[in-house]
């Protein structure tokens, strides 16, 4: 099965929306979508409408995203929340309301999406404080809103997202580019889009800069681990680096520029490969699967 895997990246998620338009226009038709954080949200929305029109709806979503949605916390409130020891700088209710208003009409669960489009979507989060990865979408009755909110609950900005008695934080803690999730659910060829921007490329001294360096190092290592694991398994991975260029991570007014940059990067990527995506599973992977060297895809609960 051919899959698209999308990394996290905050407001840079608009890059993926632009790139996806080009790939779908070129005839790329995945059967599975997986992502983390912004990529997890993009995966959910694309699985619900896996068409060129769907990419344009996704682009409109990113044009509306703002750092603090209308009715959200002000800078003063964020400072007060920090000073009083609360779990996050901002509450998650305004974000949840914004995301809920953009989820596909008539679809509340991942199972609903599959029944409508025959597309599987997965969004990675991590249990807090248990540290266990949680793949939203592995159960038909997982709610889309829970998957979108849990995968993007990035500390310290937003608190863990509660689902029943458990709480979850941003999946980038485990894998910002969740290739393994896609493979474990049946992918044998992957188009992987990895966002790079100043959200993880901070240099200099001071608490923020040093923290940014540590975050960058962690995410890069986790991504390398995912890529190495996929190579070891013999999975064909088409790796597209989505460089945000000069746009800053806090600038939410540049969605159109990011969308167009995503388009340009995708066009170059396809041209370098003569438009030949997908190419099919590698012979190594096919032989391993034939002789029982590949685990059976996980069952949908």
Phi, psi and omega in degrees: 000137177272133183231154170248129178240129188240129180279166172283170180169020177060224182294347177288356175304339177297332176301315180296321180298321178290316181296320181298325178302315181295316181295318180290326174298329180278359177098007177292129183227088178288158174252355184211140179233135176219148180193169178234139175057236178303323178293326177294318177296316178299321180298317179298313183291324180287323178298331181282342177206078187279057183227170175301319176301321179298324179292327180285327172297318178297320178298319177297323176302312183292333176293336182268347184292136176228158183300321174230108182304157179307130183091357181278187184287144174274172176300322178299315180295320179298318179296318179296319180296322178294315184293333182263009173076023178286168189285343184206164178284331182229148174285159182262354182300315179297323178295317179300318180295320180295312180296316181302323181290346181249003175286154184299133180299134178083000179240116177252335184236166176296327176296323177299318179298315181296319180297330181278318190239352186062030178246136175264140176231144178223137178231126185269134173224176180228131180294137176239127004265014186290338176071014179271131176298144178229119180262104176285132186110347178286343174243136183303326186270003173302133181280140177301317181298319178297317179297315181295318182285319182293316183293339183247016179278077187275116174291148359267011187288317182231148181285164174303146180265128184270133172229105187065231181269359183251157179231151187225150175239173183313132182293346179298341176300330181255316181195112179286338177233088193280068179297320184297324178302313181298317182294318182295341178254019168114358181287135173241356174212137189225135164263111185251125178249119184244115182280136173230128179198182187289355176297338176230022181228063182257133181236161179110194182250180181098162185300311183297315182293318179293320177297320178296320177298316180297319179296316179300313181299318181296312183295318179297318180294318178297321178293318177299321178299318179296316180295317180296319178298316180296319178298318179298324180283349181083016180281133177283122180239121172267108189259116179248117176274123178258096181274124184285351180067220185280355183290132181273153185294336181268358183266101182266014180261002188252025184302316182298318178295320179293319178300314180294322178297319177300319178300312183298316180296321179292320179297316178297317180301314179293319180298321179295339181247017179055030178071011186270074173220128000282167180244353182095165180295151177293156177296325177302313181293320180297318180293318179297321178293321181297321184259019173081017181272001180242131179295146176296143178303145178298143179283148177277122185278000000 
